[in-house]
N, CA and C of each residue as an Amber inpcrd file, in Angstrom:
protein
   279
  -8.1100000  -0.4740000  -2.1850000  -7.1250000  -0.6550000  -1.1360000
  -5.7770000  -1.0050000  -1.7550000  -4.7520000  -0.3390000  -1.3320000
  -3.4000000  -0.5950000  -1.8320000  -2.8260000  -1.7930000  -1.0780000
  -2.3280000  -2.8030000  -1.8220000  -1.7590000  -3.9600000  -1.1310000
  -0.4990000  -3.5860000  -0.3560000  -0.3720000  -4.1180000   0.8610000
   0.8100000  -3.8530000   1.6840000   1.5560000  -5.1590000   1.9100000
   2.8750000  -5.0940000   1.7220000   3.7620000  -6.2160000   1.9320000
   4.6920000  -5.8560000   3.0870000   5.0770000  -6.8560000   3.8640000
   5.9860000  -6.6400000   4.9840000   7.2790000  -7.3820000   4.7140000
   8.4060000  -6.7470000   5.0320000   9.7020000  -7.3550000   4.7860000
  10.7020000  -6.9810000   5.8660000  11.8910000  -7.5310000   5.7150000
  12.9820000  -7.2580000   6.6580000  14.2070000  -6.8050000   5.8720000
  15.0110000  -5.9570000   6.4860000  16.2390000  -5.4660000   5.8670000
  17.1020000  -6.6560000   5.4530000  17.6130000  -6.5970000   4.2200000
  18.5190000  -7.6150000   3.7130000  17.8520000  -8.8670000   3.1780000
  16.5260000  -8.9610000   3.2750000  15.8150000 -10.1300000   2.7800000
  14.9890000  -9.7390000   1.5520000  15.1010000 -10.4860000   0.4540000
  14.3650000 -10.1280000  -0.7630000  12.8540000 -10.2080000  -0.5710000
  12.1750000  -9.2910000  -1.2240000  10.7130000  -9.2470000  -1.2430000
  10.2840000  -9.3600000  -2.7020000   9.2900000 -10.1800000  -2.9800000
   8.8130000 -10.3590000  -4.3520000   7.4200000  -9.7460000  -4.5050000
   7.2880000  -8.9060000  -5.5290000   6.0000000  -8.3270000  -5.9100000
   5.5630000  -9.0100000  -7.1990000   4.2580000  -9.1890000  -7.3740000
   3.7190000  -9.8260000  -8.5720000   2.5150000  -9.0370000  -9.0530000
   2.2920000  -9.0850000 -10.3570000   1.1210000  -8.4160000 -10.9030000
   0.8940000  -8.7820000 -12.3530000  -0.1070000  -8.1430000 -12.9380000
  -0.4750000  -8.3750000 -14.3280000  -0.6470000  -7.0430000 -15.0280000
  -0.1360000  -6.9490000 -16.2490000  -0.2920000  -5.7410000 -17.0650000
  -1.0500000  -6.1070000 -18.3360000  -1.8990000  -5.1850000 -18.7910000
  -2.6200000  -5.3900000 -20.0400000  -2.9840000  -4.0370000 -20.6240000
  -3.1660000  -4.0230000 -21.9360000  -3.5610000  -2.8040000 -22.6390000
  -4.3640000  -3.2580000 -23.8500000  -5.6650000  -3.1650000 -23.7600000
  -6.5330000  -3.6780000 -24.8100000  -6.1990000  -3.0510000 -26.1540000
  -5.9130000  -3.9030000 -27.1420000  -5.6120000  -3.4330000 -28.4870000
  -4.1460000  -3.1140000 -28.7350000  -3.3000000  -3.2190000 -27.7190000
  -1.8680000  -2.9630000 -27.8700000  -1.0780000  -4.0490000 -27.1510000
   0.1370000  -4.2830000 -27.6330000   1.0680000  -5.1870000 -26.9540000
   1.7480000  -4.4400000 -25.8140000   1.9870000  -5.1310000 -24.7120000
   2.8070000  -4.5750000 -23.6370000   4.2580000  -4.8780000 -24.0050000
   5.0550000  -3.8460000 -24.2050000   6.4530000  -4.0450000 -24.6010000
   7.4220000  -3.9250000 -23.4330000   6.9380000  -3.3740000 -22.3040000
   7.8060000  -3.2460000 -21.1280000   6.9530000  -3.0000000 -19.8900000
   7.5220000  -3.3410000 -18.7480000   6.9520000  -2.9930000 -17.4520000
   8.0300000  -2.2080000 -16.7280000   7.6310000  -1.0880000 -16.0980000
   8.5830000  -0.2050000 -15.4240000   8.2310000  -0.0900000 -13.9440000
   9.2800000   0.0460000 -13.1190000   9.1270000   0.0870000 -11.6690000
   9.8560000   1.3090000 -11.1140000   9.2660000   1.9140000 -10.0760000
   9.8900000   3.0740000  -9.4270000   9.6880000   2.9780000  -7.9170000
  10.7370000   3.2770000  -7.1650000  10.6590000   3.3540000  -5.7060000
  10.8830000   4.7720000  -5.2100000  10.9530000   5.7500000  -6.1270000
  11.1800000   7.1400000  -5.7190000  10.0730000   8.0560000  -6.2400000
   8.8300000   7.5720000  -6.1380000   7.6430000   8.3350000  -6.5060000
   7.6190000   8.7170000  -7.9890000   8.1870000   7.8610000  -8.8320000
   8.1260000   8.0670000 -10.2690000   9.1900000   8.9900000 -10.8410000
  10.1560000   9.3820000 -10.0150000  11.2300000  10.2390000 -10.5320000
  12.1380000   9.4560000 -11.4820000  12.4250000   8.2150000 -11.1370000
  13.2400000   7.3310000 -11.9790000  12.4890000   6.0180000 -12.1470000
  12.5860000   5.4430000 -13.3350000  11.9170000   4.1820000 -13.6350000
  12.9400000   3.1650000 -14.1010000  12.8070000   1.9290000 -13.6240000
  13.6290000   0.8190000 -14.0940000  12.7700000   0.0160000 -15.0570000
  13.2690000  -0.1600000 -16.2640000  12.4890000  -0.7660000 -17.3470000
  12.9180000  -2.2130000 -17.5790000  11.9150000  -3.0670000 -17.7270000
  12.1430000  -4.4580000 -18.0950000  11.3090000  -4.7340000 -19.3430000
  11.9950000  -5.0070000 -20.4550000  11.3020000  -5.2780000 -21.7120000
  10.5650000  -6.6130000 -21.6380000   9.4640000  -6.6980000 -22.3610000
   8.6450000  -7.9170000 -22.4110000   8.4800000  -8.3190000 -23.8750000
   9.4990000  -8.9380000 -24.4520000   9.4380000  -9.3010000 -25.8730000
   8.4250000 -10.4140000 -26.1270000   8.0360000 -10.5280000 -27.3850000
   7.1740000 -11.6170000 -27.8590000   5.7860000 -11.6230000 -27.2260000
   5.2460000 -10.4460000 -26.9600000   3.8640000 -10.3750000 -26.4760000
   2.9460000 -10.0400000 -27.6460000   1.6490000 -10.1110000 -27.4180000
   0.6940000  -9.7570000 -28.4620000  -0.3900000  -8.8700000 -27.8610000
  -1.2950000  -8.3930000 -28.7020000  -2.2630000  -7.3990000 -28.2390000
  -3.4510000  -7.9800000 -27.4780000  -3.5040000  -9.2740000 -27.3060000
  -4.5870000  -9.8790000 -26.5340000  -4.0680000 -10.6420000 -25.3150000
  -2.7940000 -10.4900000 -25.0210000  -2.1510000 -11.2600000 -23.9660000
  -1.8780000 -10.3890000 -22.7380000  -2.2950000 -10.8560000 -21.5720000
  -1.8870000 -10.2160000 -20.3300000  -0.4300000 -10.5720000 -20.0670000
   0.3090000  -9.6580000 -19.4690000   1.7040000  -9.9050000 -19.1270000
   1.8000000 -10.0210000 -17.6110000   2.2190000 -11.1780000 -17.1430000
   2.4290000 -11.3850000 -15.7180000   3.8750000 -11.0150000 -15.4020000
   4.0480000 -10.1760000 -14.3750000   5.3880000  -9.7130000 -14.0250000
   5.6990000 -10.0230000 -12.5640000   6.9950000 -10.1000000 -12.2690000
   7.4750000 -10.1720000 -10.8920000   8.6000000  -9.1670000 -10.7450000
   8.7450000  -8.6290000  -9.5590000   9.8060000  -7.6730000  -9.2620000
  10.3420000  -8.0120000  -7.8840000  11.6390000  -8.3320000  -7.8160000
  12.2900000  -8.6480000  -6.5520000  13.0890000  -7.4440000  -6.0720000
  12.9350000  -7.1310000  -4.7900000  13.6280000  -5.9850000  -4.2010000
  14.1520000  -6.3940000  -2.8300000  15.4160000  -6.0740000  -2.5700000
  16.0160000  -6.3430000  -1.2680000  16.2670000  -5.0070000  -0.5780000
  15.4330000  -4.6600000   0.4150000  15.5970000  -3.3720000   1.0980000
  16.8720000  -3.3420000   1.9350000  17.5450000  -2.2030000   1.9020000
  18.7890000  -2.0250000   2.6520000  18.5810000  -1.2750000   3.9590000
  17.4190000  -0.6290000   4.1020000  17.1380000   0.1410000   5.3100000
  15.6790000  -0.0550000   5.7130000  15.4010000   0.0010000   7.0270000
  14.0060000  -0.0860000   7.4530000  13.2470000   1.1630000   7.0350000
  11.9450000   1.0280000   6.9120000  11.1230000   2.1770000   6.5600000
   9.9050000   1.7570000   5.7680000   9.2430000   2.7560000   5.2210000
   8.0240000   2.5570000   4.4480000   8.3160000   2.9500000   3.0030000
   8.0010000   2.0850000   2.0760000   8.2730000   2.3070000   0.6600000
   6.9780000   2.1530000  -0.1370000   6.9010000   2.8460000  -1.2500000
   5.8040000   2.6490000  -2.1960000   6.4230000   2.2940000  -3.5460000
   6.0670000   1.1240000  -4.0490000   6.5130000   0.6860000  -5.3670000
   5.4560000   1.1080000  -6.3710000   5.8640000   1.8670000  -7.3740000
   4.9760000   2.2290000  -8.4850000   5.3000000   1.3090000  -9.6560000
   4.2650000   0.9000000 -10.3650000   4.4270000   0.0080000 -11.5130000
   3.5900000   0.5510000 -12.6580000   4.1810000   0.5750000 -13.8540000
   3.4200000   0.9740000 -15.0360000   3.8650000   0.1340000 -16.2210000
   2.9960000   0.0370000 -17.1980000   3.3420000  -0.6900000 -18.4150000
   3.5690000   0.3020000 -19.5450000   4.2750000  -0.1650000 -20.5660000
   4.5110000   0.6200000 -21.7820000   4.0330000  -0.2400000 -22.9460000
   3.2390000   0.3690000 -23.8400000   2.6970000  -0.4130000 -24.9550000
   3.5140000  -0.2160000 -26.2330000   3.0950000  -0.9080000 -27.2970000
   3.8380000  -0.8830000 -28.5600000   3.7600000   0.4620000 -29.2760000
   2.9400000   1.3860000 -28.7900000   2.9050000   2.7530000 -29.3240000
   3.8400000   3.6660000 -28.5260000   4.5560000   3.0790000 -27.5440000
   5.4860000   3.8620000 -26.7180000   4.8060000   4.6330000 -25.6040000
   3.5240000   4.3490000 -25.3500000   2.7760000   5.0690000 -24.3280000
   2.8360000   4.3320000 -22.9970000   3.1740000   5.0570000 -21.9370000
   3.1640000   4.4920000 -20.5910000   1.7570000   4.5830000 -20.0260000
   1.4360000   3.7100000 -19.0950000   0.1370000   3.7580000 -18.4140000
  -0.1030000   5.1710000 -17.9000000  -1.3200000   5.7020000 -18.0730000
  -1.5810000   7.0660000 -17.6090000  -1.4690000   7.1970000 -16.0900000
  -1.7620000   6.1300000 -15.3660000  -1.5910000   6.1190000 -13.9150000
  -0.8860000   4.8310000 -13.5370000   0.0670000   4.9330000 -12.6150000
   0.7810000   3.7410000 -12.1900000   0.0040000   3.0310000 -11.0840000
   0.2370000   1.7400000 -10.9840000  -0.3000000   0.9430000  -9.8760000
   0.6530000   1.1090000  -8.6910000   0.1640000   0.8240000  -7.4840000
   0.9660000   1.0050000  -6.2850000   0.9820000  -0.2740000  -5.4500000
   2.0790000  -0.4780000  -4.7590000   2.1660000  -1.5070000  -3.7200000
   2.9770000  -0.9110000  -2.5870000   2.5250000  -1.1010000  -1.3590000
   3.2360000  -0.5780000  -0.1950000   4.1230000  -1.6540000   0.3970000
   5.2730000  -1.2240000   0.9080000   6.2240000  -2.1240000   1.5540000
   6.6510000  -1.5230000   2.8720000   6.4460000  -2.2520000   3.9410000
   6.8930000  -1.8280000   5.2620000   8.0310000  -2.7430000   5.6790000
   9.2160000  -2.1530000   5.9220000  10.4320000  -2.9170000   6.1910000
  10.8800000  -2.6960000   7.6320000  11.1350000  -3.7880000   8.3310000
  11.6500000  -3.6900000   9.6940000  13.1090000  -4.1460000   9.7150000
  13.7880000  -3.7870000  10.7810000  15.2290000  -4.1170000  10.9120000
  15.4200000  -5.5910000  11.1900000
């Protein structure tokens, strides 16, 4: 089941999650609100190959509607997660 969050226009919404890649360090977490066409990257320095990375992403919707946030991690080999995680956001006026 994909988690669904509810929000209002102009009010920040916080998403939280955990990234891990057994045997590799997570060097970044990337987020997309346009079905993976563009990704916003946040580097995660000073991680190691046995550490989960807890992330947060704040988004303030400007218009009502239904959004899907895609999230993926990037490891120290430069490889992005083969499949992104999803979170749904339903925004009212």
